Short mmCIF file of C-alpha atoms in Angstrom, two decimals:
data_model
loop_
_atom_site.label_atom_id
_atom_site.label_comp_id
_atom_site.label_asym_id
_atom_site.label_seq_id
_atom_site.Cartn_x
_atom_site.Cartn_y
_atom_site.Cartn_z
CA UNK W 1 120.77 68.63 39.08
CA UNK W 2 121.62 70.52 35.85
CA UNK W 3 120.39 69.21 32.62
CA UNK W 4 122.63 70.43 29.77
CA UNK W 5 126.42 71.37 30.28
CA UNK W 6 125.12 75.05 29.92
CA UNK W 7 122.96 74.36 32.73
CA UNK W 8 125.99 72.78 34.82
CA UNK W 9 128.30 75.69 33.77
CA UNK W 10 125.62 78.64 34.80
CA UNK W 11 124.86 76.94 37.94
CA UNK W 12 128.50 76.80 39.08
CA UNK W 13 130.00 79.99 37.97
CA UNK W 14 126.58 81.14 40.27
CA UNK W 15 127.73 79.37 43.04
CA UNK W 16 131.53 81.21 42.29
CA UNK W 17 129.71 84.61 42.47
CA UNK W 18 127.52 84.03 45.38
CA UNK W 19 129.96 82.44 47.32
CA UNK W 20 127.65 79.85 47.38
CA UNK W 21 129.78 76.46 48.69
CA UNK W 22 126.45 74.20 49.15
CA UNK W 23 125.28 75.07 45.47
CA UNK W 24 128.73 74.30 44.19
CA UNK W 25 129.09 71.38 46.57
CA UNK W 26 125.23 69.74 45.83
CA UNK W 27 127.02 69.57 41.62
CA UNK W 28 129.42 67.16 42.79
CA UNK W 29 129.36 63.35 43.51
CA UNK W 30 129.82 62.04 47.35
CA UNK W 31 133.28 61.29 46.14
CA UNK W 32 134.27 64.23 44.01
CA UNK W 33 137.48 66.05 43.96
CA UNK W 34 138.86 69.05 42.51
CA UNK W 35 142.39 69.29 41.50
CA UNK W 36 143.58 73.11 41.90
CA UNK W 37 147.11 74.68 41.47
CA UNK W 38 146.54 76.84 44.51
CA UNK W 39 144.52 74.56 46.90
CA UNK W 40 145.62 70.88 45.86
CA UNK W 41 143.29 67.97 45.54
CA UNK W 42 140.68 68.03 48.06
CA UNK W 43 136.54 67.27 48.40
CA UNK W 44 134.56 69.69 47.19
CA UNK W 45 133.47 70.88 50.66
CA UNK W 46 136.49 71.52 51.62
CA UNK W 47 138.18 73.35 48.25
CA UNK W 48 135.10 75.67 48.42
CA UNK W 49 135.22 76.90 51.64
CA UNK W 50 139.25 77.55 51.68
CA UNK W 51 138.31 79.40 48.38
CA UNK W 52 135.56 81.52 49.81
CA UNK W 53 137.20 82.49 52.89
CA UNK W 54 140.30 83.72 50.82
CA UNK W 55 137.28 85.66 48.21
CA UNK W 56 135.81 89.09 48.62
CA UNK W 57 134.45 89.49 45.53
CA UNK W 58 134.23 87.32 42.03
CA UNK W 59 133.35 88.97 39.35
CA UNK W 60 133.30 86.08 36.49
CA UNK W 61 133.01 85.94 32.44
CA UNK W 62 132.21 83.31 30.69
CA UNK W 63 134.20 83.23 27.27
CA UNK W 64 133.29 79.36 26.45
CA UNK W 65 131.51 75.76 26.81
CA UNK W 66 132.83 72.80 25.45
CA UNK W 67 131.66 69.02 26.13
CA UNK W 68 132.54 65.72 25.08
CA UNK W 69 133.68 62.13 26.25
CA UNK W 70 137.50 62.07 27.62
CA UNK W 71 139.13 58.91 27.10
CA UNK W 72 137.87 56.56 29.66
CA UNK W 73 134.40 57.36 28.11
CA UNK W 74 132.89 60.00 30.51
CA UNK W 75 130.89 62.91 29.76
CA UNK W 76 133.59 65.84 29.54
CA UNK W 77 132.64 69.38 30.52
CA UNK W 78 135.16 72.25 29.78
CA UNK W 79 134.74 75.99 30.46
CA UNK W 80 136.77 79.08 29.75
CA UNK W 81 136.30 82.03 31.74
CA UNK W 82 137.80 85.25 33.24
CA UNK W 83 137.74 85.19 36.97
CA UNK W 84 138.30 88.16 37.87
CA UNK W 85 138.65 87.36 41.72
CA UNK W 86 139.20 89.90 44.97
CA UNK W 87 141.15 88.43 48.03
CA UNK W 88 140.05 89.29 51.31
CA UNK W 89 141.61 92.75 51.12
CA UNK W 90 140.21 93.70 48.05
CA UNK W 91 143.27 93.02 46.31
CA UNK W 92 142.68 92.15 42.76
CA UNK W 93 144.25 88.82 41.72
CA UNK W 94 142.63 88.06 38.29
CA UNK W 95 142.98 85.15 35.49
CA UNK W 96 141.49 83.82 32.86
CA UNK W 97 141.20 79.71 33.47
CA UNK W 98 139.31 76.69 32.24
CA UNK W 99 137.58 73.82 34.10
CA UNK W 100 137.73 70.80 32.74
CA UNK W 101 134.68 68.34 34.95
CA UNK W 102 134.37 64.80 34.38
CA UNK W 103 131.05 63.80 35.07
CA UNK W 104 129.63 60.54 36.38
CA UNK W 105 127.00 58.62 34.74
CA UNK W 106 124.23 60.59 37.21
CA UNK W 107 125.65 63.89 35.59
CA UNK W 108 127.51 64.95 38.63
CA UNK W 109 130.82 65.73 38.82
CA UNK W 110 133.44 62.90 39.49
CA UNK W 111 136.54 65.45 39.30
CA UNK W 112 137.27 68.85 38.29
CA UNK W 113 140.82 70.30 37.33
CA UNK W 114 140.86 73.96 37.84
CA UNK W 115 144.01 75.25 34.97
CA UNK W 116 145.40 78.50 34.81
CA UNK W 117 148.93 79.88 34.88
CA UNK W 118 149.36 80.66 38.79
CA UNK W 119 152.48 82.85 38.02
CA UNK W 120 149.88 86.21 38.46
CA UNK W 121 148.44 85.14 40.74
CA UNK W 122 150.28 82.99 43.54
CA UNK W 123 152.69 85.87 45.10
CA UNK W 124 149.23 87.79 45.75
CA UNK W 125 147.45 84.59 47.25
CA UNK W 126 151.06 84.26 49.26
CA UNK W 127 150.74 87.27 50.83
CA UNK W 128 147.01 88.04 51.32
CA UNK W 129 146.52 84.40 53.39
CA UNK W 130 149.90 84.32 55.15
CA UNK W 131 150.57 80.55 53.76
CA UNK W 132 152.08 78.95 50.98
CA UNK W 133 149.54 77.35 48.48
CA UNK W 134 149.61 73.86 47.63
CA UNK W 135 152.60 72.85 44.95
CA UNK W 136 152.87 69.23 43.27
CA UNK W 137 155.74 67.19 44.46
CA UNK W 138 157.81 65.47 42.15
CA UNK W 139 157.04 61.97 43.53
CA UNK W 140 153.09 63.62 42.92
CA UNK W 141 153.85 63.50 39.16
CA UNK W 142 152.61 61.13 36.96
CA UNK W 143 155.82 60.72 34.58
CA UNK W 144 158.17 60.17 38.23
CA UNK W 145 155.72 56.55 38.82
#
């Protein structure tokens, strides 16, 4: 387990490069999610291997850490980076995007929200995997409760 949030933030942008899913997976707690714009909310296991199996190649930069406690008084990790990612035909569908984890009080991670502007990115995806990616409902909003 990763002792700094430079420690958490290297290990995971390794996993990214490597393709590594049970790296990135052993970060996160049993009941971790991510929250993505292309992939929905799903476990960890399950967002990784979607994403690797629609990855040739990531080639990533890191541009920025940032930590601190969000509002319900968790540890807060945030990191800005280019992802400059290949789909399976080599088909370049970069971005630049920052993760925002919430960690748990064992320093693993409880959630992460994957942002970025899909607008780039999402006819590529589209047409690379054959399928539409995930899109919030409006009943999935908070503000529609």
């Amino acid at each position: 387990m990763p002792t700094s949030a430079d420690d958490l933030v290297t290990t995971y942008l390794r996993a990214l490069t490597s393709a590594d899913a049970a790296l990135a997976v052993s970060l996160f707690a049993d009941d971790g999610v991510v929250h993505s714009p292309l992939y929905g909310p799903r476990p960890p296991r399950n967002f990784y291997r979607a994403l690797f199996a629609d990855t040739s190649q990531a080639n990533l930069t890191l541009k920025s850490v940032m930590s601190g406690v969000d509002t319900a008084g968790r540890t807060t990790v945030s990191f800005w980076f280019h992802f400059g990612w290949r789909l399976p035909s080599g088909a370049a569908a970069p971005f630049d995007v920052v993760d925002v984890a919430s960690l748990g009080s064992h320093g693993l991670i409880e959630e992460l929200h994957i942002i970025y502007d899909t607008v780039d990115v999402r006819s590529a995806f589209e047409a690379e995997v054959r399928r539409a990616p995930w899109r919030r409902t409006n009943e999935q909003c908070p503000d529609n409760a």
